[in-house]
Amino acid sequence: MTAPFPPRDEAASATGSTAVHTVRLRRFVGRYALELPGKRTGGYCGPPAEVARELAEAVRQLVAHEPGAEAAVAAAGWGWLHLRDEATGTEHLAVLPLDPAEACWGLYLTPTDPSASTVLVEAPHPQHDLRSELAAVDAYVRLGARALLMAGSHRYANPGALADVTRNPESLFHHVHAALTNQASHVVQLHGFAGAEHPGYPDVFLSNGTPDPHAELTALAGAIRAEGETTAVYDGAHWPALSGYANHQAHHTRGVGGRFYHLELEAAVRADRARTDRIANALAAVLGNS
């Protein structure tokens, strides 16, 4: 039976439990995203710095499968659900808030089996970049990634950049990102854009946030083209509007020596499951052994 939504009551009761909830993981994440604070709601509230550090460390322990990780999550005031994806048979832990007011801090998934993968998949703009979180789920499952990070509100839930986790290094999303990344990390971040607002852009646009793309990003562009999608890579001269140069997760990943992959998917790509599957296939071709 598919697990009910919202899942906070189940997460509260699951703390210390071995219960497994069978869900369609893609649907679970999509429905969760729809319930998050929307545009101009004022629904984003940042976590206190000490709480953000404590929660991020608890998530890191859980992703690393360290003894006592579940207790650390509970001590930080959050819960988890053990999920089985009905579509793939894979099993995951969803780390999520028990207090609805903290939903704006995000949702975090990790496989229940220890993963040797160095790939993290991130969805920083649910609701705003429609269906980008679904493309992120596709990539996370296809890659067998270590974790999926999803932000907890529309990027314009509040005035200014407060609710945009790519611009707010004090967000829990960024704290978790920083706790999970190192020089071996490959961070895949899924975004979306409207082609009508960016004439001349390809359907898939790639960047690492600098004019100097790394070799794996260039290889990914080739793999996406091989899947039949028009693709380009930011080179400092062309398509600057979607370069991600101000992205804090990109800055941090490069700073620790990791690889960052900023993927902008046009709306028609995100709306077509077959096309997001192609993106996931291309990612697996390049990063499947990472």
PDB file of C-alpha atoms in Angstrom:
ATOM      1  CA  MET A   1       0.000   0.000   0.000  1.00  0.00           C
ATOM      2  CA  THR A   2       1.251   3.478  -0.813  1.00  0.00           C
ATOM      3  CA  ALA A   3       2.226   5.501   2.235  1.00  0.00           C
ATOM      4  CA  PRO A   4      -0.056   8.440   3.080  1.00  0.00           C
ATOM      5  CA  PHE A   5       0.863  12.083   2.799  1.00  0.00           C
ATOM      6  CA  PRO A   6       1.788  14.289   4.562  1.00  0.00           C
ATOM      7  CA  PRO A   7       4.289  11.899   6.149  1.00  0.00           C
ATOM      8  CA  ARG A   8       5.247  13.753   9.347  1.00  0.00           C
ATOM      9  CA  ASP A   9       3.099  11.653  11.657  1.00  0.00           C
ATOM     10  CA  GLU A  10       4.559   8.525  10.093  1.00  0.00           C
ATOM     11  CA  ALA A  11       8.074   9.912  10.513  1.00  0.00           C
ATOM     12  CA  ALA A  12       7.421  10.640  14.172  1.00  0.00           C
ATOM     13  CA  SER A  13       6.152   7.128  14.807  1.00  0.00           C
ATOM     14  CA  ALA A  14       8.903   5.599  12.672  1.00  0.00           C
ATOM     15  CA  THR A  15      11.675   6.976  14.871  1.00  0.00           C
ATOM     16  CA  GLY A  16      13.239   3.828  16.282  1.00  0.00           C
ATOM     17  CA  SER A  17      11.000   1.664  14.074  1.00  0.00           C
ATOM     18  CA  THR A  18      11.813  -0.824  11.308  1.00  0.00           C
ATOM     19  CA  ALA A  19       8.544  -0.212   9.424  1.00  0.00           C
ATOM     20  CA  VAL A  20       8.944   0.051   5.652  1.00  0.00           C
ATOM     21  CA  HIS A  21       6.582   2.277   3.661  1.00  0.00           C
ATOM     22  CA  THR A  22       6.074   1.348   0.018  1.00  0.00           C
ATOM     23  CA  VAL A  23       5.769   4.444  -2.164  1.00  0.00           C
ATOM     24  CA  ARG A  24       6.360   5.667  -5.676  1.00  0.00           C
ATOM     25  CA  LEU A  25       9.458   7.652  -4.788  1.00  0.00           C
ATOM     26  CA  ARG A  26       8.954  10.103  -7.646  1.00  0.00           C
ATOM     27  CA  ARG A  27       5.364  10.748  -6.541  1.00  0.00           C
ATOM     28  CA  PHE A  28       6.358  10.981  -2.871  1.00  0.00           C
ATOM     29  CA  VAL A  29       8.897  13.728  -3.601  1.00  0.00           C
ATOM     30  CA  GLY A  30       6.602  15.495  -6.057  1.00  0.00           C
ATOM     31  CA  ARG A  31       3.693  15.621  -3.624  1.00  0.00           C
ATOM     32  CA  TYR A  32       5.983  16.772  -0.827  1.00  0.00           C
ATOM     33  CA  ALA A  33       7.227  19.619  -3.027  1.00  0.00           C
ATOM     34  CA  LEU A  34       3.692  20.764  -3.813  1.00  0.00           C
ATOM     35  CA  GLU A  35       2.927  21.219  -0.104  1.00  0.00           C
ATOM     36  CA  LEU A  36       5.953  23.442   0.580  1.00  0.00           C
ATOM     37  CA  PRO A  37       5.669  27.217   1.115  1.00  0.00           C
ATOM     38  CA  GLY A  38       4.921  28.836  -2.236  1.00  0.00           C
ATOM     39  CA  LYS A  39       5.790  32.084  -3.969  1.00  0.00           C
ATOM     40  CA  ARG A  40       5.290  35.254  -1.899  1.00  0.00           C
ATOM     41  CA  THR A  41       3.890  33.327   1.064  1.00  0.00           C
ATOM     42  CA  GLY A  42       6.612  34.470   3.448  1.00  0.00           C
ATOM     43  CA  GLY A  43       6.818  30.816   4.439  1.00  0.00           C
ATOM     44  CA  TYR A  44      10.594  30.433   4.582  1.00  0.00           C
ATOM     45  CA  CYS A  45      12.310  30.744   7.971  1.00  0.00           C
ATOM     46  CA  GLY A  46      16.000  30.074   8.312  1.00  0.00           C
ATOM     47  CA  PRO A  47      17.246  27.672  10.994  1.00  0.00           C
ATOM     48  CA  PRO A  48      19.375  28.986  13.854  1.00  0.00           C
ATOM     49  CA  ALA A  49      23.045  28.421  13.016  1.00  0.00           C
ATOM     50  CA  GLU A  50      23.611  25.900  15.809  1.00  0.00           C
ATOM     51  CA  VAL A  51      20.518  23.913  14.801  1.00  0.00           C
ATOM     52  CA  ALA A  52      21.610  23.904  11.148  1.00  0.00           C
ATOM     53  CA  ARG A  53      25.030  22.549  12.095  1.00  0.00           C
ATOM     54  CA  GLU A  54      23.510  19.871  14.338  1.00  0.00           C
ATOM     55  CA  LEU A  55      21.008  18.732  11.725  1.00  0.00           C
ATOM     56  CA  ALA A  56      23.565  18.745   8.924  1.00  0.00           C
ATOM     57  CA  GLU A  57      25.918  16.616  11.008  1.00  0.00           C
ATOM     58  CA  ALA A  58      23.077  14.194  11.813  1.00  0.00           C
ATOM     59  CA  VAL A  59      22.247  13.868   8.092  1.00  0.00           C
ATOM     60  CA  ARG A  60      25.945  13.311   7.324  1.00  0.00           C
ATOM     61  CA  GLN A  61      26.087  10.503   9.882  1.00  0.00           C
ATOM     62  CA  LEU A  62      22.978   8.900   8.406  1.00  0.00           C
ATOM     63  CA  VAL A  63      24.316   9.104   4.839  1.00  0.00           C
ATOM     64  CA  ALA A  64      27.605   7.595   6.058  1.00  0.00           C
ATOM     65  CA  HIS A  65      25.704   4.824   7.897  1.00  0.00           C
ATOM     66  CA  GLU A  66      27.534   5.620  11.120  1.00  0.00           C
ATOM     67  CA  PRO A  67      26.373   3.909  14.330  1.00  0.00           C
ATOM     68  CA  GLY A  68      23.935   6.084  16.251  1.00  0.00           C
ATOM     69  CA  ALA A  69      22.990   8.201  13.219  1.00  0.00           C
ATOM     70  CA  GLU A  70      19.256   7.674  13.694  1.00  0.00           C
ATOM     71  CA  ALA A  71      19.566   8.793  17.307  1.00  0.00           C
ATOM     72  CA  ALA A  72      21.417  11.910  16.158  1.00  0.00           C
ATOM     73  CA  VAL A  73      18.570  12.757  13.769  1.00  0.00           C
ATOM     74  CA  ALA A  74      16.019  12.260  16.546  1.00  0.00           C
ATOM     75  CA  ALA A  75      18.085  14.343  18.988  1.00  0.00           C
ATOM     76  CA  ALA A  76      18.064  17.163  16.437  1.00  0.00           C
ATOM     77  CA  GLY A  77      14.255  17.057  16.436  1.00  0.00           C
ATOM     78  CA  TRP A  78      13.717  15.483  13.023  1.00  0.00           C
ATOM     79  CA  GLY A  79      12.442  12.090  11.917  1.00  0.00           C
ATOM     80  CA  TRP A  80      12.891   9.627   9.096  1.00  0.00           C
ATOM     81  CA  LEU A  81      10.921   7.201   7.025  1.00  0.00           C
ATOM     82  CA  HIS A  82      12.171   3.929   5.596  1.00  0.00           C
ATOM     83  CA  LEU A  83      10.827   3.907   2.032  1.00  0.00           C
ATOM     84  CA  ARG A  84      10.705   1.194  -0.602  1.00  0.00           C
ATOM     85  CA  ASP A  85      10.314   2.554  -4.133  1.00  0.00           C
ATOM     86  CA  GLU A  86       7.543   0.585  -5.796  1.00  0.00           C
ATOM     87  CA  ALA A  87       8.949   1.347  -9.261  1.00  0.00           C
ATOM     88  CA  THR A  88      12.518   0.122  -8.726  1.00  0.00           C
ATOM     89  CA  GLY A  89      12.507  -1.926  -5.528  1.00  0.00           C
ATOM     90  CA  THR A  90      15.247   0.280  -4.075  1.00  0.00           C
ATOM     91  CA  GLU A  91      15.061   1.334  -0.434  1.00  0.00           C
ATOM     92  CA  HIS A  92      15.774   4.755   1.022  1.00  0.00           C
ATOM     93  CA  LEU A  93      15.661   6.802   4.196  1.00  0.00           C
ATOM     94  CA  ALA A  94      13.821  10.119   3.952  1.00  0.00           C
ATOM     95  CA  VAL A  95      14.982  12.609   6.577  1.00  0.00           C
ATOM     96  CA  LEU A  96      12.310  15.220   7.196  1.00  0.00           C
ATOM     97  CA  PRO A  97      11.018  17.629   9.834  1.00  0.00           C
ATOM     98  CA  LEU A  98       8.380  16.673  12.345  1.00  0.00           C
ATOM     99  CA  ASP A  99       7.376  20.306  12.898  1.00  0.00           C
ATOM    100  CA  PRO A 100       5.510  21.651   9.824  1.00  0.00           C
ATOM    101  CA  ALA A 101       7.142  25.047  10.403  1.00  0.00           C
ATOM    102  CA  GLU A 102      10.505  23.448   9.575  1.00  0.00           C
ATOM    103  CA  ALA A 103       9.386  21.955   6.248  1.00  0.00           C
ATOM    104  CA  CYS A 104      11.029  24.966   4.576  1.00  0.00           C
ATOM    105  CA  TRP A 105      14.394  23.554   5.643  1.00  0.00           C
ATOM    106  CA  GLY A 106      14.215  20.767   3.071  1.00  0.00           C
ATOM    107  CA  LEU A 107      13.926  17.021   2.530  1.00  0.00           C
ATOM    108  CA  TYR A 108      16.890  14.638   2.320  1.00  0.00           C
ATOM    109  CA  LEU A 109      17.055  11.087   0.915  1.00  0.00           C
ATOM    110  CA  THR A 110      19.774   8.474   1.099  1.00  0.00           C
ATOM    111  CA  PRO A 111      19.851   4.762   0.154  1.00  0.00           C
ATOM    112  CA  THR A 112      19.433   2.328   3.030  1.00  0.00           C
ATOM    113  CA  ASP A 113      22.346   0.282   1.706  1.00  0.00           C
ATOM    114  CA  PRO A 114      25.762   1.911   2.089  1.00  0.00           C
ATOM    115  CA  SER A 115      26.706   3.480  -1.222  1.00  0.00           C
ATOM    116  CA  ALA A 116      30.221   3.858  -2.604  1.00  0.00           C
ATOM    117  CA  SER A 117      28.961   6.570  -4.936  1.00  0.00           C
ATOM    118  CA  THR A 118      30.541  10.022  -4.683  1.00  0.00           C
ATOM    119  CA  VAL A 119      27.552  11.630  -6.447  1.00  0.00           C
ATOM    120  CA  LEU A 120      25.098  13.957  -4.730  1.00  0.00           C
ATOM    121  CA  VAL A 121      21.942  15.089  -6.528  1.00  0.00           C
ATOM    122  CA  GLU A 122      20.323  18.389  -5.587  1.00  0.00           C
ATOM    123  CA  ALA A 123      16.979  20.052  -6.342  1.00  0.00           C
ATOM    124  CA  PRO A 124      17.305  23.616  -5.012  1.00  0.00           C
ATOM    125  CA  HIS A 125      14.218  25.187  -6.624  1.00  0.00           C
ATOM    126  CA  PRO A 126      11.090  23.021  -6.185  1.00  0.00           C
ATOM    127  CA  GLN A 127       7.878  24.732  -7.297  1.00  0.00           C
ATOM    128  CA  HIS A 128       9.756  27.499  -9.142  1.00  0.00           C
ATOM    129  CA  ASP A 129      11.635  25.175 -11.522  1.00  0.00           C
ATOM    130  CA  LEU A 130       8.591  22.992 -12.066  1.00  0.00           C
ATOM    131  CA  ARG A 131       9.268  19.252 -12.070  1.00  0.00           C
ATOM    132  CA  SER A 132      13.000  19.769 -11.572  1.00  0.00           C
ATOM    133  CA  GLU A 133      12.668  17.769  -8.345  1.00  0.00           C
ATOM    134  CA  LEU A 134      11.223  14.865 -10.381  1.00  0.00           C
ATOM    135  CA  ALA A 135      14.174  14.966 -12.766  1.00  0.00           C
ATOM    136  CA  ALA A 136      16.382  14.957  -9.669  1.00  0.00           C
ATOM    137  CA  VAL A 137      14.670  11.814  -8.347  1.00  0.00           C
ATOM    138  CA  ASP A 138      15.222  10.133 -11.727  1.00  0.00           C
ATOM    139  CA  ALA A 139      18.920  11.005 -11.606  1.00  0.00           C
ATOM    140  CA  TYR A 140      19.318  10.026  -7.942  1.00  0.00           C
ATOM    141  CA  VAL A 141      17.837   6.563  -8.459  1.00  0.00           C
ATOM    142  CA  ARG A 142      19.519   5.935 -11.830  1.00  0.00           C
ATOM    143  CA  LEU A 143      22.946   6.893 -10.450  1.00  0.00           C
ATOM    144  CA  GLY A 144      22.590   5.108  -7.124  1.00  0.00           C
ATOM    145  CA  ALA A 145      23.716   8.430  -5.652  1.00  0.00           C
ATOM    146  CA  ARG A 146      24.702   8.898  -2.015  1.00  0.00           C
ATOM    147  CA  ALA A 147      21.966  11.422  -1.332  1.00  0.00           C
ATOM    148  CA  LEU A 148      19.241  13.606  -2.776  1.00  0.00           C
ATOM    149  CA  LEU A 149      18.845  17.089  -1.324  1.00  0.00           C
ATOM    150  CA  MET A 150      15.657  19.075  -1.983  1.00  0.00           C
ATOM    151  CA  ALA A 151      15.058  22.617  -0.764  1.00  0.00           C
ATOM    152  CA  GLY A 152      11.993  23.337   1.333  1.00  0.00           C
ATOM    153  CA  SER A 153      10.232  26.248  -0.336  1.00  0.00           C
ATOM    154  CA  HIS A 154       9.727  28.254  -3.513  1.00  0.00           C
ATOM    155  CA  ARG A 155      12.873  30.301  -4.165  1.00  0.00           C
ATOM    156  CA  TYR A 156      10.749  33.476  -3.977  1.00  0.00           C
ATOM    157  CA  ALA A 157       8.720  32.507  -0.915  1.00  0.00           C
ATOM    158  CA  ASN A 158      10.199  35.540   0.853  1.00  0.00           C
ATOM    159  CA  PRO A 159      11.481  38.906  -0.406  1.00  0.00           C
ATOM    160  CA  GLY A 160      15.065  38.986  -1.585  1.00  0.00           C
ATOM    161  CA  ALA A 161      17.241  35.883  -1.758  1.00  0.00           C
ATOM    162  CA  LEU A 162      16.498  34.468   1.698  1.00  0.00           C
ATOM    163  CA  ALA A 163      14.487  31.473   0.452  1.00  0.00           C
ATOM    164  CA  ASP A 164      16.784  30.751  -2.498  1.00  0.00           C
ATOM    165  CA  VAL A 165      19.165  28.141  -1.110  1.00  0.00           C
ATOM    166  CA  THR A 166      21.618  28.659  -3.978  1.00  0.00           C
ATOM    167  CA  ARG A 167      22.059  32.244  -2.710  1.00  0.00           C
ATOM    168  CA  ASN A 168      21.730  31.614   1.027  1.00  0.00           C
ATOM    169  CA  PRO A 169      24.729  29.848   2.605  1.00  0.00           C
ATOM    170  CA  GLU A 170      22.981  29.877   5.998  1.00  0.00           C
ATOM    171  CA  SER A 171      20.192  27.552   4.801  1.00  0.00           C
ATOM    172  CA  LEU A 172      20.034  23.989   6.091  1.00  0.00           C
ATOM    173  CA  PHE A 173      20.218  22.852   2.459  1.00  0.00           C
ATOM    174  CA  HIS A 174      23.651  24.459   2.102  1.00  0.00           C
ATOM    175  CA  HIS A 175      24.824  23.170   5.491  1.00  0.00           C
ATOM    176  CA  VAL A 176      23.878  19.620   4.472  1.00  0.00           C
ATOM    177  CA  HIS A 177      25.548  20.112   1.085  1.00  0.00           C
ATOM    178  CA  ALA A 178      28.749  21.259   2.803  1.00  0.00           C
ATOM    179  CA  ALA A 179      28.667  18.362   5.277  1.00  0.00           C
ATOM    180  CA  LEU A 180      28.430  15.810   2.451  1.00  0.00           C
ATOM    181  CA  THR A 181      30.948  17.176  -0.056  1.00  0.00           C
ATOM    182  CA  ASN A 182      34.696  16.757  -0.342  1.00  0.00           C
ATOM    183  CA  GLN A 183      37.340  16.641  -3.071  1.00  0.00           C
ATOM    184  CA  ALA A 184      35.935  13.371  -4.445  1.00  0.00           C
ATOM    185  CA  SER A 185      32.367  14.674  -4.762  1.00  0.00           C
ATOM    186  CA  HIS A 186      30.366  15.032  -7.966  1.00  0.00           C
ATOM    187  CA  VAL A 187      27.427  17.362  -7.265  1.00  0.00           C
ATOM    188  CA  VAL A 188      24.605  17.289  -9.835  1.00  0.00           C
ATOM    189  CA  GLN A 189      22.170  20.164  -9.401  1.00  0.00           C
ATOM    190  CA  LEU A 190      18.945  20.209 -11.443  1.00  0.00           C
ATOM    191  CA  HIS A 191      17.337  23.506 -12.509  1.00  0.00           C
ATOM    192  CA  GLY A 192      14.758  24.623 -15.049  1.00  0.00           C
ATOM    193  CA  PHE A 193      14.146  27.503 -17.442  1.00  0.00           C
ATOM    194  CA  ALA A 194      11.570  28.628 -19.987  1.00  0.00           C
ATOM    195  CA  GLY A 195      12.826  28.594 -23.557  1.00  0.00           C
ATOM    196  CA  ALA A 196      10.536  31.470 -24.530  1.00  0.00           C
ATOM    197  CA  GLU A 197      12.421  33.695 -22.083  1.00  0.00           C
ATOM    198  CA  HIS A 198      15.826  32.566 -23.362  1.00  0.00           C
ATOM    199  CA  PRO A 199      15.695  32.504 -27.170  1.00  0.00           C
ATOM    200  CA  GLY A 200      18.611  30.749 -28.792  1.00  0.00           C
ATOM    201  CA  TYR A 201      19.379  28.593 -25.769  1.00  0.00           C
ATOM    202  CA  PRO A 202      19.577  24.801 -26.159  1.00  0.00           C
ATOM    203  CA  ASP A 203      17.092  22.533 -24.385  1.00  0.00           C
ATOM    204  CA  VAL A 204      19.768  21.475 -21.899  1.00  0.00           C
ATOM    205  CA  PHE A 205      22.384  23.932 -20.702  1.00  0.00           C
ATOM    206  CA  LEU A 206      25.366  22.947 -18.571  1.00  0.00           C
ATOM    207  CA  SER A 207      27.785  24.889 -16.401  1.00  0.00           C
ATOM    208  CA  ASN A 208      30.052  24.494 -13.414  1.00  0.00           C
ATOM    209  CA  GLY A 209      29.573  28.168 -12.565  1.00  0.00           C
ATOM    210  CA  THR A 210      32.801  29.309 -14.246  1.00  0.00           C
ATOM    211  CA  PRO A 211      34.005  29.968 -17.805  1.00  0.00           C
ATOM    212  CA  ASP A 212      36.230  26.878 -17.517  1.00  0.00           C
ATOM    213  CA  PRO A 213      34.149  23.682 -17.698  1.00  0.00           C
ATOM    214  CA  HIS A 214      35.825  20.585 -16.308  1.00  0.00           C
ATOM    215  CA  ALA A 215      36.339  17.520 -18.494  1.00  0.00           C
ATOM    216  CA  GLU A 216      33.442  15.535 -16.996  1.00  0.00           C
ATOM    217  CA  LEU A 217      31.019  18.380 -17.745  1.00  0.00           C
ATOM    218  CA  THR A 218      32.100  18.391 -21.381  1.00  0.00           C
ATOM    219  CA  ALA A 219      31.720  14.611 -21.455  1.00  0.00           C
ATOM    220  CA  LEU A 220      28.213  14.944 -20.000  1.00  0.00           C
ATOM    221  CA  ALA A 221      27.261  17.404 -22.741  1.00  0.00           C
ATOM    222  CA  GLY A 222      28.342  14.828 -25.320  1.00  0.00           C
ATOM    223  CA  ALA A 223      26.369  12.080 -23.606  1.00  0.00           C
ATOM    224  CA  ILE A 224      23.225  14.246 -23.511  1.00  0.00           C
ATOM    225  CA  ARG A 225      23.611  15.065 -27.225  1.00  0.00           C
ATOM    226  CA  ALA A 226      23.914  11.353 -27.888  1.00  0.00           C
ATOM    227  CA  GLU A 227      20.517  10.959 -26.187  1.00  0.00           C
ATOM    228  CA  GLY A 228      19.046  13.378 -28.738  1.00  0.00           C
ATOM    229  CA  GLU A 229      18.850  16.636 -26.761  1.00  0.00           C
ATOM    230  CA  THR A 230      20.290  19.967 -27.905  1.00  0.00           C
ATOM    231  CA  THR A 231      23.009  20.868 -25.418  1.00  0.00           C
ATOM    232  CA  ALA A 232      25.607  23.555 -24.762  1.00  0.00           C
ATOM    233  CA  VAL A 233      28.187  24.315 -22.076  1.00  0.00           C
ATOM    234  CA  TYR A 234      28.859  27.732 -20.583  1.00  0.00           C
ATOM    235  CA  ASP A 235      32.246  28.989 -21.780  1.00  0.00           C
ATOM    236  CA  GLY A 236      32.247  32.529 -20.439  1.00  0.00           C
ATOM    237  CA  ALA A 237      31.099  34.064 -23.713  1.00  0.00           C
ATOM    238  CA  HIS A 238      27.802  32.406 -24.602  1.00  0.00           C
ATOM    239  CA  TRP A 239      24.531  31.976 -22.674  1.00  0.00           C
ATOM    240  CA  PRO A 240      25.651  33.798 -19.490  1.00  0.00           C
ATOM    241  CA  ALA A 241      22.143  34.182 -18.008  1.00  0.00           C
ATOM    242  CA  LEU A 242      22.025  30.587 -16.747  1.00  0.00           C
ATOM    243  CA  SER A 243      25.651  30.118 -15.789  1.00  0.00           C
ATOM    244  CA  GLY A 244      25.134  29.674 -12.045  1.00  0.00           C
ATOM    245  CA  TYR A 245      28.116  31.905 -11.253  1.00  0.00           C
ATOM    246  CA  ALA A 246      26.527  33.112  -7.967  1.00  0.00           C
ATOM    247  CA  ASN A 247      25.601  29.592  -6.788  1.00  0.00           C
ATOM    248  CA  HIS A 248      26.958  28.924  -3.277  1.00  0.00           C
ATOM    249  CA  GLN A 249      26.917  25.142  -3.701  1.00  0.00           C
ATOM    250  CA  ALA A 250      29.017  25.555  -6.853  1.00  0.00           C
ATOM    251  CA  HIS A 251      31.463  27.826  -5.013  1.00  0.00           C
ATOM    252  CA  HIS A 252      31.762  25.385  -2.131  1.00  0.00           C
ATOM    253  CA  THR A 253      32.162  22.287  -4.318  1.00  0.00           C
ATOM    254  CA  ARG A 254      34.930  23.888  -6.370  1.00  0.00           C
ATOM    255  CA  GLY A 255      36.546  25.172  -3.175  1.00  0.00           C
ATOM    256  CA  VAL A 256      36.943  21.688  -1.717  1.00  0.00           C
ATOM    257  CA  GLY A 257      38.188  20.281  -5.031  1.00  0.00           C
ATOM    258  CA  GLY A 258      34.991  18.521  -6.139  1.00  0.00           C
ATOM    259  CA  ARG A 259      33.108  18.636  -9.451  1.00  0.00           C
ATOM    260  CA  PHE A 260      29.902  20.642  -9.878  1.00  0.00           C
ATOM    261  CA  TYR A 261      27.319  20.050 -12.634  1.00  0.00           C
ATOM    262  CA  HIS A 262      24.683  22.766 -13.049  1.00  0.00           C
ATOM    263  CA  LEU A 263      21.981  21.402 -15.378  1.00  0.00           C
ATOM    264  CA  GLU A 264      19.308  23.748 -16.728  1.00  0.00           C
ATOM    265  CA  LEU A 265      16.424  21.834 -18.344  1.00  0.00           C
ATOM    266  CA  GLU A 266      13.918  23.608 -20.566  1.00  0.00           C
ATOM    267  CA  ALA A 267      10.274  23.265 -19.490  1.00  0.00           C
ATOM    268  CA  ALA A 268       9.374  20.799 -22.254  1.00  0.00           C
ATOM    269  CA  VAL A 269      12.205  18.504 -21.175  1.00  0.00           C
ATOM    270  CA  ARG A 270      11.045  18.529 -17.541  1.00  0.00           C
ATOM    271  CA  ALA A 271       7.446  17.840 -18.579  1.00  0.00           C
ATOM    272  CA  ASP A 272       8.353  14.674 -20.519  1.00  0.00           C
ATOM    273  CA  ARG A 273       9.335  11.620 -18.452  1.00  0.00           C
ATOM    274  CA  ALA A 274      11.037  10.015 -21.452  1.00  0.00           C
ATOM    275  CA  ARG A 275      13.258  13.063 -21.828  1.00  0.00           C
ATOM    276  CA  THR A 276      14.214  13.243 -18.149  1.00  0.00           C
ATOM    277  CA  ASP A 277      15.028   9.543 -18.397  1.00  0.00           C
ATOM    278  CA  ARG A 278      17.435  10.430 -21.210  1.00  0.00           C
ATOM    279  CA  ILE A 279      19.136  12.972 -18.974  1.00  0.00           C
ATOM    280  CA  ALA A 280      19.438  10.332 -16.252  1.00  0.00           C
ATOM    281  CA  ASN A 281      20.879   7.883 -18.790  1.00  0.00           C
ATOM    282  CA  ALA A 282      23.489  10.428 -19.863  1.00  0.00           C
ATOM    283  CA  LEU A 283      24.432  11.130 -16.252  1.00  0.00           C
ATOM    284  CA  ALA A 284      24.809   7.401 -15.628  1.00  0.00           C
ATOM    285  CA  ALA A 285      27.012   7.054 -18.715  1.00  0.00           C
ATOM    286  CA  VAL A 286      29.424   9.660 -17.374  1.00  0.00           C
ATOM    287  CA  LEU A 287      29.086   9.346 -13.585  1.00  0.00           C
ATOM    288  CA  GLY A 288      27.782   5.813 -13.112  1.00  0.00           C
ATOM    289  CA  ASN A 289      31.065   4.579 -11.651  1.00  0.00           C
ATOM    290  CA  SER A 290      31.783   7.685  -9.586  1.00  0.00           C
TER     291      SER A 290
END
